[in-house]
mmCIF file of C-alpha atoms in Angstrom:
data_model
loop_
_atom_site.group_PDB
_atom_site.id
_atom_site.type_symbol
_atom_site.label_atom_id
_atom_site.label_comp_id
_atom_site.label_asym_id
_atom_site.label_seq_id
_atom_site.Cartn_x
_atom_site.Cartn_y
_atom_site.Cartn_z
ATOM 1 C CA MET A 598 -23.705 25.068 0.334
ATOM 2 C CA GLU A 599 -22.094 25.147 -3.100
ATOM 3 C CA TYR A 600 -18.906 23.195 -3.748
ATOM 4 C CA HIS A 601 -16.315 23.481 -6.512
ATOM 5 C CA VAL A 602 -13.237 21.393 -7.229
ATOM 6 C CA SER A 603 -10.465 23.496 -8.742
ATOM 7 C CA THR A 604 -8.907 22.813 -12.130
ATOM 8 C CA ALA A 605 -5.509 22.483 -10.430
ATOM 9 C CA ALA A 606 -6.853 19.802 -8.097
ATOM 10 C CA MET A 607 -8.357 17.877 -10.997
ATOM 11 C CA ALA A 608 -5.072 18.133 -12.914
ATOM 12 C CA ALA A 609 -3.229 16.777 -9.864
ATOM 13 C CA MET A 610 -5.713 13.898 -9.648
ATOM 14 C CA THR A 611 -5.054 13.111 -13.304
ATOM 15 C CA ILE A 612 -1.283 13.135 -12.741
ATOM 16 C CA SER A 613 -1.727 10.797 -9.766
ATOM 17 C CA LEU A 614 -3.887 8.491 -11.867
ATOM 18 C CA ILE A 615 -1.240 8.336 -14.591
ATOM 19 C CA ALA A 616 1.449 7.697 -11.964
ATOM 20 C CA GLY A 617 -0.597 4.757 -10.716
ATOM 21 C CA VAL A 618 -0.070 3.113 -14.108
ATOM 22 C CA VAL A 619 3.463 4.315 -14.831
ATOM 23 C CA ILE A 620 5.036 3.246 -11.509
ATOM 24 C CA PRO A 621 4.150 -0.486 -11.593
ATOM 25 C CA LEU A 622 4.494 -0.741 -15.369
ATOM 26 C CA GLY A 623 7.850 1.036 -15.316
ATOM 27 C CA LEU A 624 9.178 -1.255 -12.574
ATOM 28 C CA PHE A 625 8.008 -4.317 -14.461
ATOM 29 C CA LEU A 626 9.649 -3.241 -17.714
ATOM 30 C CA VAL A 627 12.960 -2.252 -16.089
ATOM 31 C CA LEU A 628 13.234 -5.455 -14.063
ATOM 32 C CA ARG A 629 12.204 -7.603 -17.011
ATOM 33 C CA PHE A 630 14.238 -6.090 -19.831
ATOM 34 C CA ARG A 631 17.127 -4.415 -18.017
ATOM 35 C CA TYR A 632 17.769 -7.048 -15.341
ATOM 36 C CA LYS A 633 16.192 -10.082 -17.083
ATOM 37 C CA CYS A 634 13.991 -10.996 -14.100
ATOM 38 C CA LYS A 635 11.318 -13.649 -14.621
ATOM 39 C CA ILE A 636 7.745 -12.483 -15.172
ATOM 40 C CA VAL A 637 5.935 -14.977 -12.924
ATOM 41 C CA PRO A 638 6.919 -13.435 -9.541
ATOM 42 C CA PHE A 639 5.413 -10.082 -10.577
ATOM 43 C CA PHE A 640 1.967 -11.547 -11.101
ATOM 44 C CA VAL A 641 2.254 -13.795 -8.057
ATOM 45 C CA GLY A 642 3.028 -10.650 -6.067
ATOM 46 C CA CYS A 643 -0.088 -8.974 -7.487
ATOM 47 C CA GLY A 644 -2.218 -11.975 -6.593
ATOM 48 C CA THR A 645 -0.750 -12.204 -3.109
ATOM 49 C CA PHE A 646 -1.750 -8.621 -2.368
ATOM 50 C CA VAL A 647 -5.296 -9.242 -3.613
ATOM 51 C CA VAL A 648 -5.803 -12.456 -1.626
ATOM 52 C CA PHE A 649 -4.068 -11.622 1.645
ATOM 53 C CA ALA A 650 -4.533 -7.849 1.918
ATOM 54 C CA MET A 651 -7.704 -7.036 0.003
ATOM 55 C CA VAL A 652 -9.677 -10.185 0.837
ATOM 56 C CA LEU A 653 -8.453 -11.959 3.975
ATOM 57 C CA GLU A 654 -7.278 -8.910 5.903
ATOM 58 C CA SER A 655 -10.440 -7.021 4.960
ATOM 59 C CA LEU A 656 -12.567 -9.900 6.270
ATOM 60 C CA LEU A 657 -10.749 -9.715 9.587
ATOM 61 C CA HIS A 658 -11.318 -5.962 9.837
ATOM 62 C CA ARG A 659 -15.012 -6.368 9.107
ATOM 63 C CA ALA A 660 -15.371 -9.013 11.797
ATOM 64 C CA VAL A 661 -13.319 -7.211 14.439
ATOM 65 C CA LEU A 662 -14.364 -3.600 13.888
ATOM 66 C CA ALA A 663 -18.063 -4.398 13.614
ATOM 67 C CA GLY A 664 -18.162 -5.872 17.133
ATOM 68 C CA SER A 665 -17.675 -4.551 20.635
ATOM 69 C CA LEU A 666 -13.896 -4.876 20.291
ATOM 70 C CA GLY A 667 -14.035 -2.527 17.312
ATOM 71 C CA LYS A 668 -15.516 0.226 19.485
ATOM 72 C CA VAL A 669 -12.672 -0.180 21.977
ATOM 73 C CA LEU A 670 -10.042 -0.047 19.221
ATOM 74 C CA THR A 671 -11.459 2.971 17.380
ATOM 75 C CA GLU A 672 -11.739 4.980 20.581
ATOM 76 C CA ASN A 673 -8.051 4.477 21.449
ATOM 77 C CA ILE A 674 -5.596 5.563 18.766
ATOM 78 C CA TRP A 675 -2.740 3.547 20.306
ATOM 79 C CA LEU A 676 -4.706 0.305 20.334
ATOM 80 C CA TYR A 677 -6.052 1.038 16.861
ATOM 81 C CA GLY A 678 -2.544 1.668 15.532
ATOM 82 C CA LEU A 679 -1.197 -1.521 17.114
ATOM 83 C CA TYR A 680 -4.092 -3.597 15.801
ATOM 84 C CA GLY A 681 -3.889 -2.211 12.256
ATOM 85 C CA ALA A 682 -0.121 -2.545 12.000
ATOM 86 C CA LEU A 683 -0.109 -6.066 13.446
ATOM 87 C CA ALA A 684 -2.900 -7.213 11.120
ATOM 88 C CA ALA A 685 -1.248 -5.722 8.008
ATOM 89 C CA ALA A 686 2.195 -7.119 8.840
ATOM 90 C CA THR A 687 0.801 -10.566 9.655
ATOM 91 C CA PHE A 688 -1.391 -11.022 6.598
ATOM 92 C CA GLU A 689 0.952 -9.474 4.040
ATOM 93 C CA GLU A 690 4.227 -10.947 5.277
ATOM 94 C CA VAL A 691 2.770 -14.408 5.876
ATOM 95 C CA GLY A 692 1.156 -14.181 2.440
ATOM 96 C CA ARG A 693 4.474 -13.132 0.954
ATOM 97 C CA TYR A 694 6.226 -16.042 2.655
ATOM 98 C CA ILE A 695 3.667 -18.644 1.523
ATOM 99 C CA SER A 696 3.735 -17.407 -2.080
ATOM 100 C CA MET A 697 7.515 -17.358 -2.172
ATOM 101 C CA ARG A 698 7.701 -20.879 -0.762
ATOM 102 C CA ILE A 699 5.507 -21.974 -3.664
ATOM 103 C CA LEU A 700 7.722 -20.119 -6.155
ATOM 104 C CA HIS A 701 10.833 -21.691 -4.652
ATOM 105 C CA ALA A 702 9.283 -25.171 -4.805
ATOM 106 C CA ARG A 703 8.506 -24.595 -8.479
ATOM 107 C CA LYS A 704 12.174 -23.723 -9.158
ATOM 108 C CA VAL A 705 11.598 -19.986 -9.664
ATOM 109 C CA THR A 706 14.855 -19.148 -7.958
ATOM 110 C CA ASP A 707 16.695 -16.442 -9.900
ATOM 111 C CA ALA A 708 18.253 -13.564 -7.946
ATOM 112 C CA GLY A 709 15.655 -11.021 -9.047
ATOM 113 C CA THR A 710 12.648 -12.956 -7.748
ATOM 114 C CA GLY A 711 12.293 -10.856 -4.591
ATOM 115 C CA LEU A 712 12.489 -7.579 -6.483
ATOM 116 C CA MET A 713 9.996 -8.659 -9.141
ATOM 117 C CA PHE A 714 7.615 -10.029 -6.507
ATOM 118 C CA GLY A 715 7.823 -6.748 -4.574
ATOM 119 C CA ALA A 716 7.189 -4.756 -7.741
ATOM 120 C CA GLY A 717 4.019 -6.782 -8.310
ATOM 121 C CA HIS A 718 2.846 -6.670 -4.688
ATOM 122 C CA GLY A 719 3.507 -2.976 -4.157
ATOM 123 C CA GLY A 720 2.746 -2.090 -7.765
ATOM 124 C CA PHE A 721 -0.761 -3.527 -7.642
ATOM 125 C CA GLU A 722 -1.458 -1.671 -4.412
ATOM 126 C CA CYS A 723 -0.165 1.499 -6.081
ATOM 127 C CA PHE A 724 -2.417 0.908 -9.096
ATOM 128 C CA TYR A 725 -5.445 0.220 -6.930
ATOM 129 C CA ILE A 726 -5.007 3.252 -4.674
ATOM 130 C CA LEU A 727 -4.033 5.815 -7.303
ATOM 131 C CA VAL A 728 -5.935 4.688 -10.392
ATOM 132 C CA VAL A 729 -9.145 3.475 -8.787
ATOM 133 C CA GLY A 730 -9.074 6.206 -6.148
ATOM 134 C CA MET A 731 -8.407 9.047 -8.569
ATOM 135 C CA CYS A 732 -10.977 7.786 -11.079
ATOM 136 C CA SER A 733 -13.554 7.942 -8.306
ATOM 137 C CA ASN A 734 -12.408 11.412 -7.250
ATOM 138 C CA LEU A 735 -12.493 12.739 -10.809
ATOM 139 C CA MET A 736 -15.977 11.402 -11.388
ATOM 140 C CA VAL A 737 -17.240 13.011 -8.181
ATOM 141 C CA ALA A 738 -15.422 16.261 -8.969
ATOM 142 C CA ALA A 739 -17.001 16.401 -12.437
ATOM 143 C CA MET A 740 -20.390 15.814 -10.879
ATOM 144 C CA VAL A 741 -19.840 18.577 -8.325
ATOM 145 C CA ASN A 742 -18.647 21.080 -10.920
ATOM 146 C CA SER A 743 -21.582 20.292 -13.205
ATOM 147 C CA GLY A 744 -24.005 21.602 -10.571
ATOM 148 C CA ARG A 745 -25.791 18.268 -10.174
ATOM 149 C CA LEU A 746 -24.730 17.699 -6.568
ATOM 150 C CA GLU A 747 -28.108 18.504 -4.993
ATOM 151 C CA GLU A 748 -29.930 16.366 -7.528
ATOM 152 C CA ILE A 749 -27.716 13.336 -6.896
ATOM 153 C CA THR A 750 -27.688 13.809 -3.125
ATOM 154 C CA LYS A 751 -31.473 13.604 -3.036
ATOM 155 C CA MET A 752 -31.310 10.255 -4.821
ATOM 156 C CA LEU A 753 -29.368 8.741 -1.906
ATOM 157 C CA PRO A 754 -31.015 7.205 1.167
ATOM 158 C CA ALA A 755 -31.416 9.739 3.974
ATOM 159 C CA ASP A 756 -28.885 7.974 6.212
ATOM 160 C CA GLN A 757 -26.178 8.250 3.516
ATOM 161 C CA GLN A 758 -26.646 11.871 2.492
ATOM 162 C CA GLU A 759 -24.674 13.403 5.352
ATOM 163 C CA ALA A 760 -21.706 11.078 4.857
ATOM 164 C CA PHE A 761 -21.758 11.805 1.123
ATOM 165 C CA LEU A 762 -21.684 15.560 1.705
ATOM 166 C CA VAL A 763 -18.786 15.168 4.138
ATOM 167 C CA GLN A 764 -16.906 13.305 1.415
ATOM 168 C CA ILE A 765 -17.658 16.091 -1.048
ATOM 169 C CA ASP A 766 -16.511 18.724 1.436
ATOM 170 C CA VAL A 767 -13.189 16.936 1.958
ATOM 171 C CA LEU A 768 -12.638 16.541 -1.788
ATOM 172 C CA ALA A 769 -13.459 20.183 -2.559
ATOM 173 C CA SER A 770 -11.263 21.520 0.246
ATOM 174 C CA THR A 771 -8.200 19.379 -0.534
ATOM 175 C CA GLY A 772 -5.451 21.315 -2.296
ATOM 176 C CA ALA A 773 -3.844 20.100 -5.504
ATOM 177 C CA ALA A 774 -0.525 19.440 -3.768
ATOM 178 C CA MET A 775 -2.079 16.856 -1.462
ATOM 179 C CA PHE A 776 -3.091 14.687 -4.390
ATOM 180 C CA LEU A 777 0.523 14.741 -5.585
ATOM 181 C CA VAL A 778 1.731 13.788 -2.105
ATOM 182 C CA GLY A 779 -0.122 10.541 -2.708
ATOM 183 C CA VAL A 780 2.297 9.766 -5.535
ATOM 184 C CA LEU A 781 5.292 10.292 -3.239
ATOM 185 C CA GLU A 782 3.651 8.142 -0.586
ATOM 186 C CA ARG A 783 3.162 5.333 -3.101
ATOM 187 C CA LEU A 784 6.773 5.552 -4.291
ATOM 188 C CA ILE A 785 7.952 5.147 -0.707
ATOM 189 C CA ALA A 786 5.488 2.294 -0.127
ATOM 190 C CA VAL A 787 6.482 0.430 -3.303
ATOM 191 C CA THR A 788 10.149 0.743 -2.334
ATOM 192 C CA GLY A 789 9.237 -0.668 1.059
ATOM 193 C CA HIS A 790 7.404 -3.603 -0.498
ATOM 194 C CA MET A 791 10.391 -4.395 -2.673
ATOM 195 C CA VAL A 792 12.723 -4.309 0.340
ATOM 196 C CA MET A 793 10.395 -6.537 2.375
ATOM 197 C CA SER A 794 10.046 -8.925 -0.555
ATOM 198 C CA VAL A 795 13.819 -9.248 -0.884
ATOM 199 C CA LEU A 796 14.071 -9.962 2.853
ATOM 200 C CA VAL A 797 11.347 -12.606 2.769
ATOM 201 C CA TRP A 798 12.865 -14.134 -0.356
ATOM 202 C CA ARG A 799 16.189 -14.448 1.486
ATOM 203 C CA SER A 800 14.417 -16.166 4.380
ATOM 204 C CA VAL A 801 12.996 -18.686 1.887
ATOM 205 C CA SER A 802 15.927 -19.210 -0.455
ATOM 206 C CA ALA A 803 19.059 -18.806 1.673
ATOM 207 C CA LYS A 804 20.088 -21.189 4.452
ATOM 208 C CA GLY A 805 20.356 -19.657 7.899
ATOM 209 C CA GLN A 806 18.506 -16.494 6.861
ATOM 210 C CA GLY A 807 15.165 -17.167 8.572
ATOM 211 C CA PHE A 808 15.586 -14.015 10.668
ATOM 212 C CA CYS A 809 15.054 -11.988 7.469
ATOM 213 C CA PHE A 810 11.339 -12.782 7.707
ATOM 214 C CA LEU A 811 11.271 -11.178 11.158
ATOM 215 C CA LEU A 812 13.043 -8.119 9.745
ATOM 216 C CA ALA A 813 10.400 -7.801 7.022
ATOM 217 C CA PHE A 814 7.643 -8.218 9.608
ATOM 218 C CA ALA A 815 9.207 -5.556 11.839
ATOM 219 C CA MET A 816 9.576 -3.170 8.901
ATOM 220 C CA HIS A 817 5.964 -3.606 7.844
ATOM 221 C CA PHE A 818 4.721 -3.149 11.395
ATOM 222 C CA ALA A 819 6.847 -0.020 11.879
ATOM 223 C CA MET A 820 5.642 1.556 8.614
ATOM 224 C CA ASP A 821 1.967 0.983 9.336
ATOM 225 C CA PHE A 822 2.135 1.941 13.011
ATOM 226 C CA ALA A 823 4.002 5.136 12.136
ATOM 227 C CA ALA A 824 1.436 5.947 9.433
ATOM 228 C CA VAL A 825 -1.418 5.800 11.950
ATOM 229 C CA MET A 826 0.215 7.410 14.960
ATOM 230 C CA ILE A 827 2.324 10.160 13.427
ATOM 231 C CA SER A 828 -0.367 11.310 10.995
ATOM 232 C CA ARG A 829 -2.725 11.675 13.952
ATOM 233 C CA PHE A 830 -0.389 13.922 15.938
ATOM 234 C CA PHE A 831 1.979 15.548 13.426
ATOM 235 C CA GLY A 832 0.372 15.497 9.979
ATOM 236 C CA VAL A 833 1.164 14.130 6.552
ATOM 237 C CA ALA A 834 4.595 15.685 5.940
ATOM 238 C CA VAL A 835 6.167 14.333 9.130
ATOM 239 C CA THR A 836 4.517 10.958 8.577
ATOM 240 C CA GLU A 837 5.995 10.549 5.100
ATOM 241 C CA LEU A 838 9.416 11.680 6.337
ATOM 242 C CA VAL A 839 9.459 9.105 9.137
ATOM 243 C CA ILE A 840 8.242 6.297 6.875
ATOM 244 C CA ALA A 841 10.882 7.249 4.289
ATOM 245 C CA ILE A 842 13.550 7.021 7.014
ATOM 246 C CA ILE A 843 12.252 3.589 8.069
ATOM 247 C CA VAL A 844 12.337 2.357 4.469
ATOM 248 C CA LEU A 845 15.813 3.788 3.901
ATOM 249 C CA ALA A 846 17.167 2.156 7.076
ATOM 250 C CA PHE A 847 15.830 -1.277 6.100
ATOM 251 C CA LEU A 848 16.971 -0.770 2.494
ATOM 252 C CA LEU A 849 20.544 -0.141 3.645
ATOM 253 C CA LEU A 850 20.357 -3.130 5.994
ATOM 254 C CA THR A 851 19.071 -5.354 3.182
ATOM 255 C CA VAL A 852 21.819 -4.206 0.805
ATOM 256 C CA LYS A 853 24.371 -4.970 3.519
ATOM 257 C CA LEU A 854 22.946 -8.453 4.036
ATOM 258 C CA CYS A 855 23.023 -9.133 0.296
ATOM 259 C CA GLN A 856 26.615 -7.894 0.036
ATOM 260 C CA ASN A 857 27.693 -10.108 2.903
ATOM 261 C CA LYS A 858 26.047 -13.106 1.269
ATOM 262 C CA SER A 859 27.797 -12.378 -2.024
ATOM 263 C CA ALA A 860 31.150 -12.128 -0.259
ATOM 264 C CA GLU A 861 30.787 -15.588 1.303
#
């Protein structure tokens, strides 16, 4: 079977790739030069995502999903959704809390710390998903359109060829608009990370605000659980709408908490 990735799809991939750079860089520049936030929390946020999400959480998934428990989880969407959301919320929010405790101990305590940390945490994830992901997609698309697919497929081990062709089929059949949806999804996710970072920062820096950590944990769990469950039954559009509503609700709650603190 011959495959072809449309020019429109490749253009959308390129736009997504550029967005993966512009979103975190833009947030950094605005927070730094418009609101005078310190630089350190941004890079600590980046590092926290790498260590707790990309390394530690990934190690857990490899250990759990490779065993007999993994078979049980993957065969039941409800259990899989609960497991994934609980793991993500635990590793990322605990990681956020530990990193912010270190920042607080080192006297990095200005009001914009939570926002800058969230921009780094969510911004690095945005960069990784959009830039790395779209670079990979563009390389594969160029290979497919060059007519070298059969040649390269034959170079792969026999047990990998079928999976590779499935990947190619998905890439070639995905419309241009879906690649742009990824940009919207990342914007919502980065906003969520900034909200959760502000909440965790309040739990670290403000007396009597420990419950804010639980709010951040609940928000993270709700976002990830909704992403798994709703996408399975209702598709991408409904999933992004629900997650956007969750983020908006917690954003308004966080603004209210901050306003109440300022009024004290």
